PDB file of C-alpha atoms in Angstrom:
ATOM      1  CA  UNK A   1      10.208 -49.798 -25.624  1.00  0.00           C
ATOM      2  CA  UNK A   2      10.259 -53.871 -25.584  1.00  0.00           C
ATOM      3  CA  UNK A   3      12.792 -55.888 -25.007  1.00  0.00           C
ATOM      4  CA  UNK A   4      12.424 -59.830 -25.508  1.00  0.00           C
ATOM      5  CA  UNK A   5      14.669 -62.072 -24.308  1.00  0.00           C
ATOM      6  CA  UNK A   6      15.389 -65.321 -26.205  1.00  0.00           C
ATOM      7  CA  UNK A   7      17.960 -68.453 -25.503  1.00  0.00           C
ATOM      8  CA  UNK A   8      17.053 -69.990 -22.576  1.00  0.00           C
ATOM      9  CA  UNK A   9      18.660 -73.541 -21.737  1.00  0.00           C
ATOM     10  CA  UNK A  10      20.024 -76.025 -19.625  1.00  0.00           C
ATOM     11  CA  UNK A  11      23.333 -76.955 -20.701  1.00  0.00           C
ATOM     12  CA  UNK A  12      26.060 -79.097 -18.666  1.00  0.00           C
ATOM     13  CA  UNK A  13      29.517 -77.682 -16.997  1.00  0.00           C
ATOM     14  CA  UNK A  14      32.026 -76.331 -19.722  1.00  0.00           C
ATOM     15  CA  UNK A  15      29.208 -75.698 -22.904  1.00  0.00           C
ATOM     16  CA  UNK A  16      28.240 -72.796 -24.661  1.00  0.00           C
ATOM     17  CA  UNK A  17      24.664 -70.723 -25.167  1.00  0.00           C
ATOM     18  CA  UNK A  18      23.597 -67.786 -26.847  1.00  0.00           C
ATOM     19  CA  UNK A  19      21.282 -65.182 -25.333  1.00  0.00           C
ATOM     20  CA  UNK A  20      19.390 -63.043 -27.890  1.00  0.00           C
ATOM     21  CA  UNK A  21      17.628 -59.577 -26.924  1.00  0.00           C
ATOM     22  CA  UNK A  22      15.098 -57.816 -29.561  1.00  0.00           C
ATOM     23  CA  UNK A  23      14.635 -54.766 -29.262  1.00  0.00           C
ATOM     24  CA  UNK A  24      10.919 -52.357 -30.051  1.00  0.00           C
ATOM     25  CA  UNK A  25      11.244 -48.863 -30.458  1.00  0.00           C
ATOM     26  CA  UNK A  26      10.088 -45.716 -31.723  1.00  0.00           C
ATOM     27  CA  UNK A  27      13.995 -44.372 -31.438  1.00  0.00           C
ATOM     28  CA  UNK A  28      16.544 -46.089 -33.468  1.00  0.00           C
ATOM     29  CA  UNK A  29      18.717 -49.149 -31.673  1.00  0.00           C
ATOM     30  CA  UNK A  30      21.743 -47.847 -32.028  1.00  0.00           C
ATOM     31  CA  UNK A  31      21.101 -44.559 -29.717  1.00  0.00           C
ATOM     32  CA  UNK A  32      20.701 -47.400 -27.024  1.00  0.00           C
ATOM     33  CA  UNK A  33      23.756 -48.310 -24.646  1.00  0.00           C
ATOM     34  CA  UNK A  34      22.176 -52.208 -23.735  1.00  0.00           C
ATOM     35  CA  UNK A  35      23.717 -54.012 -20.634  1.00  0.00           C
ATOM     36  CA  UNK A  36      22.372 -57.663 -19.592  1.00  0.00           C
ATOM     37  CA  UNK A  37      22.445 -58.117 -16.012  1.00  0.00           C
ATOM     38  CA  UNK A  38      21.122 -61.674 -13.953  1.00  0.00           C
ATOM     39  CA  UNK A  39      19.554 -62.988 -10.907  1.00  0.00           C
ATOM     40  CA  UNK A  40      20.375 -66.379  -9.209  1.00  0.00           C
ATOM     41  CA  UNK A  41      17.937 -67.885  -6.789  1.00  0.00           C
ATOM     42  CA  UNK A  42      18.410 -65.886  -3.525  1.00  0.00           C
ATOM     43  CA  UNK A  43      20.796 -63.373  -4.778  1.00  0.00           C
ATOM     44  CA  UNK A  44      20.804 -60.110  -5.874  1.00  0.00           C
ATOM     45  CA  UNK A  45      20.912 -59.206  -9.800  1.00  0.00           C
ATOM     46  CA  UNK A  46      23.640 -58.384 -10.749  1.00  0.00           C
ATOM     47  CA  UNK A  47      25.699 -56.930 -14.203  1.00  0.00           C
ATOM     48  CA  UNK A  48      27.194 -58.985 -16.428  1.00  0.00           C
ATOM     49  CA  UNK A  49      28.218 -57.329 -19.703  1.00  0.00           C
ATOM     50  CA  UNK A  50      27.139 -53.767 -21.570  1.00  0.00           C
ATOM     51  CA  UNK A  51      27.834 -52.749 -25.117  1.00  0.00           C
ATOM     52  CA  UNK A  52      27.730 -49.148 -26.363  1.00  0.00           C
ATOM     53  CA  UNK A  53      26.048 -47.918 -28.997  1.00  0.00           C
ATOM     54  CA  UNK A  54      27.672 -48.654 -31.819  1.00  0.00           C
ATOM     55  CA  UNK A  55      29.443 -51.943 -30.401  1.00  0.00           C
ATOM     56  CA  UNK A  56      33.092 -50.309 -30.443  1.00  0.00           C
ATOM     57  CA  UNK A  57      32.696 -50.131 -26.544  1.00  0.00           C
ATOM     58  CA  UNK A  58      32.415 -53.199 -23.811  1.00  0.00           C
ATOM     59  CA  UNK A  59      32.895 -53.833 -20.209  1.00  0.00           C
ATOM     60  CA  UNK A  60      32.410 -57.001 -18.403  1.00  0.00           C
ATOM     61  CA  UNK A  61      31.792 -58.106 -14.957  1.00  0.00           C
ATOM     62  CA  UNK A  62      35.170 -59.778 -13.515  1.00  0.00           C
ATOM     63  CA  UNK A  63      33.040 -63.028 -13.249  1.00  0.00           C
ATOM     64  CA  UNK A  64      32.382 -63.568 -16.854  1.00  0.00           C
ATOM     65  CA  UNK A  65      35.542 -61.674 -18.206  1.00  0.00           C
ATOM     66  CA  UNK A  66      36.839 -63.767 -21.016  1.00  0.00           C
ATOM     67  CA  UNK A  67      34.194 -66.393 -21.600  1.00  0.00           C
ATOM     68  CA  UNK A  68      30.917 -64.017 -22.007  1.00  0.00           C
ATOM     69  CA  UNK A  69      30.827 -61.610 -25.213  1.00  0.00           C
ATOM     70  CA  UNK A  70      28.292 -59.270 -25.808  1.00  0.00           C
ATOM     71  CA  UNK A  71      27.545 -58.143 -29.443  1.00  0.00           C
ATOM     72  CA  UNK A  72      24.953 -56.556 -31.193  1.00  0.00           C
ATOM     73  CA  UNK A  73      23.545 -55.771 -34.640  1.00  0.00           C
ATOM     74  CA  UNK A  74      22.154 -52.686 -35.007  1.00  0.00           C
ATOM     75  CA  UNK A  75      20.961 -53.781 -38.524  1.00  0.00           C
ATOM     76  CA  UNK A  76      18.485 -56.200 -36.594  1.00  0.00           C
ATOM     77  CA  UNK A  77      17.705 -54.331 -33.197  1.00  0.00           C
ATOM     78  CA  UNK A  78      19.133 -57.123 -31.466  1.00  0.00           C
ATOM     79  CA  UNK A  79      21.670 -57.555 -29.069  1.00  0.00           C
ATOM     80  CA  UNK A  80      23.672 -60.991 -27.853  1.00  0.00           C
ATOM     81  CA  UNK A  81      24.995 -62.508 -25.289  1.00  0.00           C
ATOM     82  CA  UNK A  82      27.763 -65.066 -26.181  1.00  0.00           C
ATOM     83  CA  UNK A  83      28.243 -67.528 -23.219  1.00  0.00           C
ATOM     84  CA  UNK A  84      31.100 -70.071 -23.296  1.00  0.00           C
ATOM     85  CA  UNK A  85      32.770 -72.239 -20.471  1.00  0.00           C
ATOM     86  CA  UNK A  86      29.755 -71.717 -18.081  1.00  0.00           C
ATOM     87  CA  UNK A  87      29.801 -73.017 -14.695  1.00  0.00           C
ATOM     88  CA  UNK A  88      27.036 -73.744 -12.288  1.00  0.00           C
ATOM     89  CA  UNK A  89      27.555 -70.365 -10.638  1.00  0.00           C
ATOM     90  CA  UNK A  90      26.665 -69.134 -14.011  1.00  0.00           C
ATOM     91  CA  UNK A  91      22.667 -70.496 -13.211  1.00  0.00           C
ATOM     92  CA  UNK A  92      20.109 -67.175 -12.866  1.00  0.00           C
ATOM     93  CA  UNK A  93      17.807 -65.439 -14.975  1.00  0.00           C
ATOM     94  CA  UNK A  94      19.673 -63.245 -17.418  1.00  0.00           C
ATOM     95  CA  UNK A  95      18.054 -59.810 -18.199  1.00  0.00           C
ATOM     96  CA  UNK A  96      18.756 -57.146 -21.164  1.00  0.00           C
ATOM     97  CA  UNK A  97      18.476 -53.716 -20.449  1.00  0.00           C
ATOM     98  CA  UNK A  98      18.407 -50.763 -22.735  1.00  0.00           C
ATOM     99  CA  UNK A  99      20.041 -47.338 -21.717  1.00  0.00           C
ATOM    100  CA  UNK A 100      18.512 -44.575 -23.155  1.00  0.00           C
ATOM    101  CA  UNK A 101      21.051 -42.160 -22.417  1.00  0.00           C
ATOM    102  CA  UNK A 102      23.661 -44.210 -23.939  1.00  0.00           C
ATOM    103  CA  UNK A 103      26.541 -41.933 -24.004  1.00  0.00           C
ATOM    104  CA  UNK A 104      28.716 -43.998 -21.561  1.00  0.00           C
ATOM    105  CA  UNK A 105      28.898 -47.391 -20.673  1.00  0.00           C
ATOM    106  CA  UNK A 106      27.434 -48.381 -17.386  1.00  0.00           C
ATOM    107  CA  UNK A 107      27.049 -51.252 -15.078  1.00  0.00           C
ATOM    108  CA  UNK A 108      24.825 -49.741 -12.457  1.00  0.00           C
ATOM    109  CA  UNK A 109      21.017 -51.169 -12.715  1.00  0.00           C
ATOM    110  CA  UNK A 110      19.657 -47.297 -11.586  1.00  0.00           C
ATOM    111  CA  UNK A 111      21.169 -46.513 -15.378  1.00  0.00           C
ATOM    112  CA  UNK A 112      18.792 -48.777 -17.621  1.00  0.00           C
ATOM    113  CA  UNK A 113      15.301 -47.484 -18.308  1.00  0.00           C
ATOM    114  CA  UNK A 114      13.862 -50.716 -19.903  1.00  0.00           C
ATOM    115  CA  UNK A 115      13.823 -54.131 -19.195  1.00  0.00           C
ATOM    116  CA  UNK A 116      13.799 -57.375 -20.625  1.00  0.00           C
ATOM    117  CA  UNK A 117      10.916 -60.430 -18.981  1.00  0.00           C
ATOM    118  CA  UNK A 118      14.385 -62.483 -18.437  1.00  0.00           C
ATOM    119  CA  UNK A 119      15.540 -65.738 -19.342  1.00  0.00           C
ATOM    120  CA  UNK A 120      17.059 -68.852 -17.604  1.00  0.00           C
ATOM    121  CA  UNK A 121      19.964 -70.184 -17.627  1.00  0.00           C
ATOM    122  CA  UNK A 122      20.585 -73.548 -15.661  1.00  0.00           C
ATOM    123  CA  UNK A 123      24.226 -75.388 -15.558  1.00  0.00           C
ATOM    124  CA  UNK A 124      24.408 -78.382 -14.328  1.00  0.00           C
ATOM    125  CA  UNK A 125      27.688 -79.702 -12.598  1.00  0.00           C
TER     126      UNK A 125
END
């Protein structure tokens, strides 16, 4: 399984970006769960959003709740991670993850089998 990030960008205080993740697989997309998760400099990664298999699920991280959305289209193996209002804090390297077991939404790292290279994200103040 592959998973490429797209969508890195530096954007200022209060714009918008779009993550992209494509997935490569020998099962179909849709029996993946797919979370994206990120890393700032010196901290932890942490989750951010997850989406369940056939999008009618989400849950977000109380950090991004209400200006991150995460999407997908199963059509296209790709899932998306709409980012609006970001903040400074919002700077890291954003990862996709894919969830093989897909049955219930999770937001625990131990839970994705497959990983995304990452992409940045830098806000500037």
């Amino acid at each position: 399984v592959q998973l490429q990030a797209s969508g890195r960008g530096l954007v200022q205080a209060g714009g918008s970006l779009r993550l992209s993740c494509a997935v490569s697989s020998g099962r179909t997309f849709n029996s993946y769960a797919m979370g994206w998760f990120r890393q700032a400099p010196g901290k932890e990664r942490e989750f951010v959003a997850a989406i369940s298999w056939n999008g009618g699920s989400t849950v977000y991280a109380d950090a991004v709740q209400g200006r991150f959305t995460i999407s997908r289209d199963n059509a296209k193996n790709t899932v998306f991670l709409q980012m609006k209002n970001l903040a400074p804090e919002d700077t890291a390297v954003y990862y996709c993850a894919a969830d093989s077991y897909g049955v219930a939404l999770t937001t625990k790292m131990y839970d994705y089998d497959y990983w995304g290279q990452g992409t940045q994200v830098t806000v500037s103040s």
